[in-house]
Amino acid sequence: MNILMLSSTFPYPPTRGGTQVRTFNLLKYLSQNHHITLVTQRESDVTDAEIAGLRECVNQLVVFDRPPEQVTSVGTLKKIQRLGTFLVTGTPPSVLNRYSIEMQTWVDNFVKSGKCDVVTCEHSVNEIYIRPEFKTHVKTMVNVHSSVYGTCLNQLATGTSENRLRDKINLPLLRRYERNYCSKFSNIVVTTPEDKVQLKQFNQTAEIAVIPNGVDLVSFPIRPQDPRGHRIVFIGAMDNLANIDSVCFFSNQVLPKIQKIYPDTTFDIVGSRPASEVLALGGKNGINVTGRVPSMAEYLHQSTLCVVPMRTGFGIKNKTLEAMAAGIPVVGSDRGLEGLDVDGLNTPLRALRANQPAEYIDAISRLFEQPELRYKLSVNARQMIETQFTWEIAGHHYEQICLGSKLLL
């Protein structure tokens, strides 16, 4: 089968971020049995060596330069113009900013030439390249990493919106946008049941399959021993707004109270491209902002527990899966544990759930004090990852969708 994969984010190396990890591992699996043409965009920090490395993973690699970044701090007139464009075109500025006319022309010609059986959009931002008429002669798939409408709705509901007025204006527009782009595709893939429910509202007859993320068990082996102590870790790309909100919330509202009980408690914020708000946290007692590191697994193995205090953002979280694979006890919010069966009746306890500061303090204190609880979470969570959340499992299910099979998920 000939598969054309579209990814406006450069998916190599697969440690760049959540979007890139999913895209890379799915194309890696599909490339074992199918002819893969990958069309992607090169950002300024992508090296020639990385392009060469990615080229080895696919049959054909086509790379376009990413369009120049738009200025984010714009005046009132410019903001009104952007809103007007959103109203008229139905496409958010965040999608239009990545749009390349050259890439569109290439995709149009490739599809018209009949050189592919399937076109996949790896992340919904790539939907812009799909013409409505494509699906009349080729299977079109969109791999929705998270619902943009659902995320905006959640941010407004939880008070984590950066600009509440803007998001209240955008909310109905995002609903219209998501409903319209979903109609262009033969198949829709999401990462969690919650996102399936969200998108099903737009089209009751849509073919929507839930395919969670996975973990590379070689890169994230289970830790050889419990380090004990009072060391907490958070992992993730630190220019991501949801991650920034998470570590700021935890550092300001939870950690100081934990340190009153356990004065030697430390908090490692591990991830590339830390934003200024994150770097500023490094000046607080016990907080270490690392930036990009050679191995996330090493930091996980050295930690007593991992927190995933997400307050916004839909979709399954790679950071949660990776910590569980490494055998690190996890304390996470409902958003951080989305898509995972970790507690409840007839379910082995695999993580501790917390949403409010008092709940985090209670859960973390229990783990600090109870080595048997840490061991229980470590074993149960690792077993879940091995049996349900590997990239081989995800890749096999994704392949079945490409081949036209229906998944009973």
Short mmCIF file of C-alpha atoms in Angstrom, two decimals:
data_model
loop_
_atom_site.label_atom_id
_atom_site.label_comp_id
_atom_site.label_asym_id
_atom_site.label_seq_id
_atom_site.Cartn_x
_atom_site.Cartn_y
_atom_site.Cartn_z
CA MET A 1 0.00 0.00 0.00
CA ASN A 2 1.21 3.51 -0.82
CA ILE A 3 0.67 5.92 2.05
CA LEU A 4 1.15 9.69 1.94
CA MET A 5 1.70 11.09 5.43
CA LEU A 6 1.46 14.84 6.08
CA SER A 7 3.15 16.39 9.11
CA SER A 8 3.83 20.11 9.36
CA THR A 9 5.93 19.38 12.47
CA PHE A 10 9.25 17.68 11.77
CA PRO A 11 9.01 14.26 13.49
CA TYR A 12 12.70 13.55 14.07
CA PRO A 13 14.32 12.85 16.41
CA PRO A 14 11.22 11.44 18.13
CA THR A 15 12.17 13.18 21.39
CA ARG A 16 11.12 16.61 20.07
CA GLY A 17 7.62 16.51 21.55
CA GLY A 18 4.35 14.63 21.88
CA THR A 19 3.17 15.31 18.33
CA GLN A 20 6.48 14.24 16.84
CA VAL A 21 6.72 11.10 19.00
CA ARG A 22 3.35 9.81 17.80
CA THR A 23 3.99 10.66 14.16
CA PHE A 24 7.45 9.09 14.10
CA ASN A 25 6.47 5.84 15.76
CA LEU A 26 3.42 5.32 13.56
CA LEU A 27 5.40 5.94 10.37
CA LYS A 28 8.16 3.68 11.66
CA TYR A 29 5.67 0.84 12.10
CA LEU A 30 3.90 1.41 8.78
CA SER A 31 7.19 1.57 6.87
CA GLN A 32 7.84 -2.10 7.67
CA ASN A 33 5.18 -3.27 5.20
CA HIS A 34 4.15 -0.24 3.14
CA HIS A 35 5.62 2.43 0.86
CA ILE A 36 5.70 5.67 2.86
CA THR A 37 5.98 9.16 1.42
CA LEU A 38 6.33 11.73 4.19
CA VAL A 39 5.79 15.43 3.53
CA THR A 40 6.90 17.68 6.36
CA GLN A 41 8.24 21.14 7.19
CA ARG A 42 11.67 22.12 8.40
CA GLU A 43 11.92 24.61 11.22
CA SER A 44 15.05 26.68 11.86
CA ASP A 45 16.45 24.27 14.45
CA VAL A 46 16.21 21.18 12.24
CA THR A 47 19.68 20.07 11.15
CA ASP A 48 20.80 18.43 7.92
CA ALA A 49 21.82 15.38 9.97
CA GLU A 50 18.28 15.09 11.33
CA ILE A 51 16.85 15.28 7.82
CA ALA A 52 19.24 12.52 6.76
CA GLY A 53 18.19 10.43 9.75
CA LEU A 54 14.49 10.80 8.95
CA ARG A 55 15.11 10.02 5.28
CA GLU A 56 16.38 6.59 6.33
CA CYS A 57 12.99 5.83 7.92
CA VAL A 58 10.75 6.36 4.87
CA ASN A 59 10.75 5.57 1.16
CA GLN A 60 10.41 9.20 0.12
CA LEU A 61 10.91 12.32 2.19
CA VAL A 62 9.78 15.74 0.96
CA VAL A 63 10.78 18.71 3.12
CA PHE A 64 9.48 22.27 2.83
CA ASP A 65 10.63 25.27 4.81
CA ARG A 66 8.12 26.29 7.44
CA PRO A 67 6.51 29.66 6.63
CA PRO A 68 8.03 32.55 8.62
CA GLU A 69 6.67 32.96 12.13
CA GLN A 70 3.94 35.55 12.50
CA VAL A 71 4.52 38.25 15.12
CA THR A 72 2.58 37.21 18.22
CA SER A 73 2.41 40.59 20.00
CA VAL A 74 0.23 42.46 17.52
CA GLY A 75 -1.87 45.55 17.87
CA THR A 76 -5.64 45.73 18.23
CA LEU A 77 -6.19 46.31 14.49
CA LYS A 78 -4.13 43.26 13.57
CA LYS A 79 -6.03 41.11 16.08
CA ILE A 80 -9.33 42.24 14.60
CA GLN A 81 -8.03 41.39 11.12
CA ARG A 82 -7.02 37.91 12.28
CA LEU A 83 -10.44 37.36 13.84
CA GLY A 84 -12.04 38.54 10.61
CA THR A 85 -9.98 36.05 8.65
CA PHE A 86 -11.05 33.29 11.03
CA LEU A 87 -14.70 34.29 10.57
CA VAL A 88 -14.46 34.35 6.78
CA THR A 89 -12.22 31.33 6.14
CA GLY A 90 -13.34 29.19 9.07
CA THR A 91 -9.70 28.28 9.75
CA PRO A 92 -7.85 29.34 12.94
CA PRO A 93 -4.76 31.57 12.63
CA SER A 94 -2.69 28.80 14.29
CA VAL A 95 -3.42 26.59 11.28
CA LEU A 96 -3.02 29.30 8.65
CA ASN A 97 0.39 30.26 10.13
CA ARG A 98 1.73 26.85 9.13
CA TYR A 99 0.15 26.80 5.69
CA SER A 100 2.53 26.52 2.72
CA ILE A 101 1.23 27.14 -0.80
CA GLU A 102 4.22 25.20 -2.18
CA MET A 103 3.37 22.23 0.01
CA GLN A 104 -0.30 22.43 -1.03
CA THR A 105 0.63 22.37 -4.72
CA TRP A 106 2.88 19.35 -4.17
CA VAL A 107 0.14 17.47 -2.29
CA ASP A 108 -2.47 18.31 -4.95
CA ASN A 109 -0.27 17.03 -7.76
CA PHE A 110 0.74 13.88 -5.88
CA VAL A 111 -2.85 12.91 -5.06
CA LYS A 112 -4.08 13.67 -8.59
CA SER A 113 -1.30 11.50 -10.03
CA GLY A 114 -2.78 8.48 -8.26
CA LYS A 115 0.47 7.63 -6.48
CA CYS A 116 -1.15 6.98 -3.09
CA ASP A 117 -3.90 4.79 -1.70
CA VAL A 118 -4.19 6.60 1.63
CA VAL A 119 -3.48 10.16 2.82
CA THR A 120 -2.99 10.64 6.55
CA CYS A 121 -2.83 13.96 8.38
CA GLU A 122 -0.64 13.53 11.45
CA HIS A 123 -2.27 16.09 13.75
CA SER A 124 -5.37 18.04 12.78
CA VAL A 125 -3.34 21.14 11.86
CA ASN A 126 -2.50 19.34 8.58
CA GLU A 127 -6.17 19.05 7.58
CA ILE A 128 -5.81 22.29 5.62
CA TYR A 129 -4.02 20.40 2.84
CA ILE A 130 -6.92 18.01 2.25
CA ARG A 131 -9.39 18.96 -0.48
CA PRO A 132 -12.99 17.80 0.11
CA GLU A 133 -12.93 15.98 -3.22
CA PHE A 134 -9.88 13.88 -2.28
CA LYS A 135 -11.95 11.30 -0.43
CA THR A 136 -13.90 10.42 -3.59
CA HIS A 137 -10.87 8.57 -4.98
CA VAL A 138 -8.45 8.05 -2.06
CA LYS A 139 -8.85 7.18 1.63
CA THR A 140 -8.28 10.26 3.76
CA MET A 141 -7.46 9.99 7.49
CA VAL A 142 -6.91 12.59 10.17
CA ASN A 143 -5.00 11.64 13.31
CA VAL A 144 -6.44 14.07 15.88
CA HIS A 145 -4.01 14.35 18.77
CA SER A 146 -6.52 16.44 20.75
CA SER A 147 -9.75 18.31 20.05
CA VAL A 148 -9.07 22.05 19.64
CA TYR A 149 -12.67 22.88 20.52
CA GLY A 150 -12.61 20.57 23.53
CA THR A 151 -9.33 22.05 24.72
CA CYS A 152 -10.61 25.64 24.46
CA LEU A 153 -13.84 24.66 26.24
CA ASN A 154 -11.84 23.01 29.01
CA GLN A 155 -9.56 26.03 29.43
CA LEU A 156 -12.54 28.31 29.86
CA ALA A 157 -14.20 25.92 32.30
CA THR A 158 -11.08 25.50 34.45
CA GLY A 159 -9.92 29.12 34.39
CA THR A 160 -6.63 28.26 32.67
CA SER A 161 -7.30 30.31 29.54
CA GLU A 162 -4.54 32.78 28.64
CA ASN A 163 -7.08 35.22 27.23
CA ARG A 164 -10.61 34.52 28.38
CA LEU A 165 -12.32 37.08 26.16
CA ARG A 166 -10.49 35.85 23.06
CA ASP A 167 -11.28 32.22 23.80
CA LYS A 168 -14.97 32.94 24.46
CA ILE A 169 -15.13 34.59 21.03
CA ASN A 170 -13.17 31.75 19.42
CA LEU A 171 -15.13 28.89 21.01
CA PRO A 172 -18.08 28.77 18.55
CA LEU A 173 -15.66 29.35 15.66
CA LEU A 174 -13.53 26.40 16.78
CA ARG A 175 -16.65 24.25 17.02
CA ARG A 176 -17.57 25.16 13.45
CA TYR A 177 -13.99 24.60 12.29
CA GLU A 178 -13.69 21.15 13.85
CA ARG A 179 -17.08 20.07 12.54
CA ASN A 180 -16.21 21.21 9.01
CA TYR A 181 -12.74 19.69 8.75
CA CYS A 182 -13.88 16.35 10.14
CA SER A 183 -16.38 16.05 7.28
CA LYS A 184 -13.51 15.91 4.75
CA PHE A 185 -12.15 12.61 6.00
CA SER A 186 -12.99 8.98 5.39
CA ASN A 187 -11.69 8.07 8.85
CA ILE A 188 -10.91 9.92 12.07
CA VAL A 189 -8.43 8.65 14.67
CA VAL A 190 -8.28 10.02 18.22
CA THR A 191 -6.18 9.13 21.26
CA THR A 192 -8.84 8.91 24.00
CA PRO A 193 -12.51 7.96 24.41
CA GLU A 194 -13.15 11.51 25.63
CA ASP A 195 -12.03 12.96 22.30
CA LYS A 196 -14.16 10.41 20.45
CA VAL A 197 -17.24 11.56 22.37
CA GLN A 198 -16.33 15.18 21.63
CA LEU A 199 -15.94 14.68 17.88
CA LYS A 200 -18.90 12.31 17.61
CA GLN A 201 -21.12 15.29 18.47
CA PHE A 202 -20.20 16.83 15.12
CA ASN A 203 -21.02 13.75 13.02
CA GLN A 204 -22.90 10.79 14.47
CA THR A 205 -22.06 8.60 11.46
CA ALA A 206 -18.33 9.38 11.34
CA GLU A 207 -15.86 6.49 11.45
CA ILE A 208 -13.89 7.37 14.61
CA ALA A 209 -11.34 4.97 16.10
CA VAL A 210 -9.52 5.36 19.43
CA ILE A 211 -5.82 4.56 19.11
CA PRO A 212 -3.84 5.63 22.21
CA ASN A 213 -0.19 6.58 22.17
CA GLY A 214 2.49 4.08 23.05
CA VAL A 215 5.91 3.91 24.65
CA ASP A 216 9.26 2.68 23.38
CA LEU A 217 10.04 0.19 26.15
CA VAL A 218 13.71 0.11 25.17
CA SER A 219 14.06 3.86 25.71
CA PHE A 220 12.03 3.72 28.93
CA PRO A 221 13.07 0.57 30.82
CA ILE A 222 11.67 -0.05 34.28
CA ARG A 223 13.92 1.40 36.99
CA PRO A 224 16.22 -1.12 38.68
CA GLN A 225 15.49 0.13 42.19
CA ASP A 226 13.45 2.59 44.23
CA PRO A 227 15.70 5.60 45.03
CA ARG A 228 13.47 6.58 47.97
CA GLY A 229 13.94 10.17 49.17
CA HIS A 230 11.76 13.18 48.33
CA ARG A 231 12.53 13.91 44.71
CA ILE A 232 9.67 14.88 42.36
CA VAL A 233 9.93 15.16 38.58
CA PHE A 234 7.87 16.57 35.71
CA ILE A 235 8.79 15.78 32.09
CA GLY A 236 7.62 17.42 28.87
CA ALA A 237 8.33 20.08 26.25
CA MET A 238 8.54 23.25 28.29
CA ASP A 239 7.37 25.65 25.60
CA ASN A 240 3.98 23.94 25.59
CA LEU A 241 1.29 26.14 27.19
CA ALA A 242 -0.40 23.28 29.05
CA ASN A 243 2.95 22.14 30.47
CA ILE A 244 3.89 25.69 31.48
CA ASP A 245 0.60 26.05 33.33
CA SER A 246 1.14 22.67 35.02
CA VAL A 247 4.58 23.37 36.47
CA CYS A 248 3.67 26.92 37.51
CA PHE A 249 0.58 25.65 39.30
CA PHE A 250 2.51 22.88 41.04
CA SER A 251 5.52 25.06 41.92
CA ASN A 252 3.45 27.89 43.36
CA GLN A 253 0.46 26.16 44.95
CA VAL A 254 1.64 22.66 45.90
CA LEU A 255 5.41 22.39 46.30
CA PRO A 256 5.86 25.00 49.09
CA LYS A 257 3.31 23.15 51.22
CA ILE A 258 5.03 19.83 50.57
CA GLN A 259 8.37 21.38 51.56
CA LYS A 260 6.92 22.48 54.90
CA ILE A 261 6.36 18.79 55.69
CA TYR A 262 9.43 17.44 53.88
CA PRO A 263 11.99 20.31 53.75
CA ASP A 264 14.44 18.47 51.48
CA THR A 265 11.88 17.95 48.70
CA THR A 266 13.16 18.84 45.23
CA PHE A 267 11.30 19.34 41.96
CA ASP A 268 13.02 18.67 38.62
CA ILE A 269 11.37 20.26 35.55
CA VAL A 270 12.83 18.25 32.68
CA GLY A 271 12.19 19.19 29.06
CA SER A 272 13.40 21.17 26.08
CA ARG A 273 12.87 24.84 25.29
CA PRO A 274 11.78 26.10 28.75
CA ALA A 275 9.78 29.31 28.45
CA SER A 276 10.68 32.39 30.50
CA GLU A 277 7.97 31.60 33.07
CA VAL A 278 9.53 28.16 33.57
CA LEU A 279 13.09 29.46 33.78
CA ALA A 280 11.95 31.89 36.47
CA LEU A 281 10.83 28.93 38.61
CA GLY A 282 14.45 27.80 38.76
CA GLY A 283 15.10 30.53 41.31
CA LYS A 284 12.70 29.00 43.81
CA ASN A 285 13.78 26.70 46.62
CA GLY A 286 14.40 23.13 45.50
CA ILE A 287 13.40 23.63 41.85
CA ASN A 288 15.76 22.57 39.05
CA VAL A 289 14.97 23.51 35.43
CA THR A 290 17.12 21.29 33.22
CA GLY A 291 16.22 22.18 29.65
CA ARG A 292 16.73 19.42 27.09
CA VAL A 293 18.47 16.30 28.47
CA PRO A 294 20.02 13.27 26.72
CA SER A 295 17.74 10.83 28.54
CA MET A 296 14.36 11.44 30.17
CA ALA A 297 14.51 7.91 31.57
CA GLU A 298 17.58 8.71 33.68
CA TYR A 299 15.81 11.58 35.41
CA LEU A 300 12.73 9.45 35.93
CA HIS A 301 14.76 6.62 37.45
CA GLN A 302 16.38 9.01 39.93
CA SER A 303 13.02 10.38 41.11
CA THR A 304 10.78 9.21 43.91
CA LEU A 305 7.65 10.04 41.94
CA CYS A 306 6.41 11.88 38.86
CA VAL A 307 3.65 14.50 38.88
CA VAL A 308 1.38 15.21 35.90
CA PRO A 309 -0.64 18.17 37.21
CA MET A 310 -2.26 19.08 33.88
CA ARG A 311 -5.19 21.44 34.23
CA THR A 312 -5.99 21.73 30.53
CA GLY A 313 -5.46 19.94 27.24
CA PHE A 314 -7.28 16.90 25.90
CA GLY A 315 -5.73 13.69 24.60
CA ILE A 316 -3.53 11.01 26.12
CA LYS A 317 -0.27 12.25 27.64
CA ASN A 318 3.05 10.72 26.56
CA LYS A 319 4.66 11.97 29.74
CA THR A 320 2.29 9.86 31.83
CA LEU A 321 2.87 6.73 29.74
CA GLU A 322 6.65 7.18 29.81
CA ALA A 323 6.77 7.62 33.58
CA MET A 324 4.64 4.51 34.05
CA ALA A 325 6.82 2.52 31.65
CA ALA A 326 9.89 3.56 33.66
CA GLY A 327 8.23 2.27 36.82
CA ILE A 328 7.87 5.68 38.46
CA PRO A 329 4.81 6.18 40.69
CA VAL A 330 2.55 8.83 39.16
CA VAL A 331 0.35 11.44 40.79
CA GLY A 332 -1.80 12.99 38.10
CA SER A 333 -4.89 15.09 37.47
CA ASP A 334 -7.93 13.96 35.52
CA ARG A 335 -6.41 15.62 32.44
CA GLY A 336 -3.00 14.07 33.11
CA LEU A 337 -4.54 10.59 33.41
CA GLU A 338 -7.03 10.96 30.56
CA GLY A 339 -7.56 7.80 28.55
CA LEU A 340 -6.02 5.56 31.23
CA ASP A 341 -7.81 3.07 33.48
CA VAL A 342 -5.81 3.62 36.67
CA ASP A 343 -8.26 3.30 39.54
CA GLY A 344 -11.79 2.32 40.44
CA LEU A 345 -13.76 -0.86 41.04
CA ASN A 346 -12.05 -4.03 39.74
CA THR A 347 -9.09 -1.98 38.46
CA PRO A 348 -5.57 -2.48 39.84
CA LEU A 349 -4.32 0.79 41.34
CA ARG A 350 -1.86 2.21 38.80
CA ALA A 351 -1.63 5.91 39.77
CA LEU A 352 -2.90 8.32 42.39
CA ARG A 353 -5.38 10.96 41.26
CA ALA A 354 -5.26 14.60 42.41
CA ASN A 355 -6.73 17.85 41.11
CA GLN A 356 -6.63 20.27 44.05
CA PRO A 357 -3.52 21.26 46.07
CA ALA A 358 -4.73 19.38 49.17
CA GLU A 359 -5.19 16.22 47.11
CA TYR A 360 -1.64 16.48 45.74
CA ILE A 361 -0.23 16.97 49.22
CA ASP A 362 -2.09 13.91 50.50
CA ALA A 363 -1.10 11.69 47.56
CA ILE A 364 2.56 12.76 47.55
CA SER A 365 2.83 12.34 51.32
CA ARG A 366 1.44 8.81 51.04
CA LEU A 367 4.02 7.91 48.42
CA PHE A 368 6.89 9.47 50.35
CA GLU A 369 5.88 7.48 53.44
CA GLN A 370 4.86 4.14 51.94
CA PRO A 371 7.46 2.22 49.91
CA GLU A 372 5.00 -0.65 49.45
CA LEU A 373 2.56 1.74 47.73
CA ARG A 374 5.31 3.01 45.45
CA TYR A 375 6.14 -0.59 44.53
CA LYS A 376 2.49 -1.43 43.87
CA LEU A 377 2.00 1.50 41.51
CA SER A 378 5.30 0.80 39.78
CA VAL A 379 4.48 -2.84 39.02
CA ASN A 380 0.83 -2.30 38.06
CA ALA A 381 1.50 0.67 35.80
CA ARG A 382 4.40 -1.01 34.00
CA GLN A 383 2.26 -4.10 33.37
CA MET A 384 -0.49 -1.92 31.88
CA ILE A 385 1.98 -0.22 29.54
CA GLU A 386 3.43 -3.53 28.36
CA THR A 387 0.02 -4.98 27.53
CA GLN A 388 -1.89 -1.95 26.25
CA PHE A 389 0.37 0.98 25.36
CA THR A 390 3.30 0.02 23.14
CA TRP A 391 3.95 1.57 19.74
CA GLU A 392 3.67 -1.88 18.18
CA ILE A 393 0.08 -2.13 19.40
CA ALA A 394 -0.75 1.43 18.27
CA GLY A 395 0.97 0.93 14.91
CA HIS A 396 -0.91 -2.32 14.25
CA HIS A 397 -4.26 -0.66 14.94
CA TYR A 398 -3.33 2.34 12.76
CA GLU A 399 -2.37 0.00 9.93
CA GLN A 400 -5.75 -1.72 10.19
CA ILE A 401 -7.51 1.63 9.70
CA CYS A 402 -5.34 2.34 6.66
CA LEU A 403 -6.28 -1.06 5.25
CA GLY A 404 -9.96 -0.41 5.78
CA SER A 405 -10.67 -2.51 8.86
CA LYS A 406 -12.98 -1.33 11.61
CA LEU A 407 -11.59 -1.31 15.13
CA LEU A 408 -13.86 -2.30 17.96
CA LEU A 409 -12.27 0.14 20.43
#
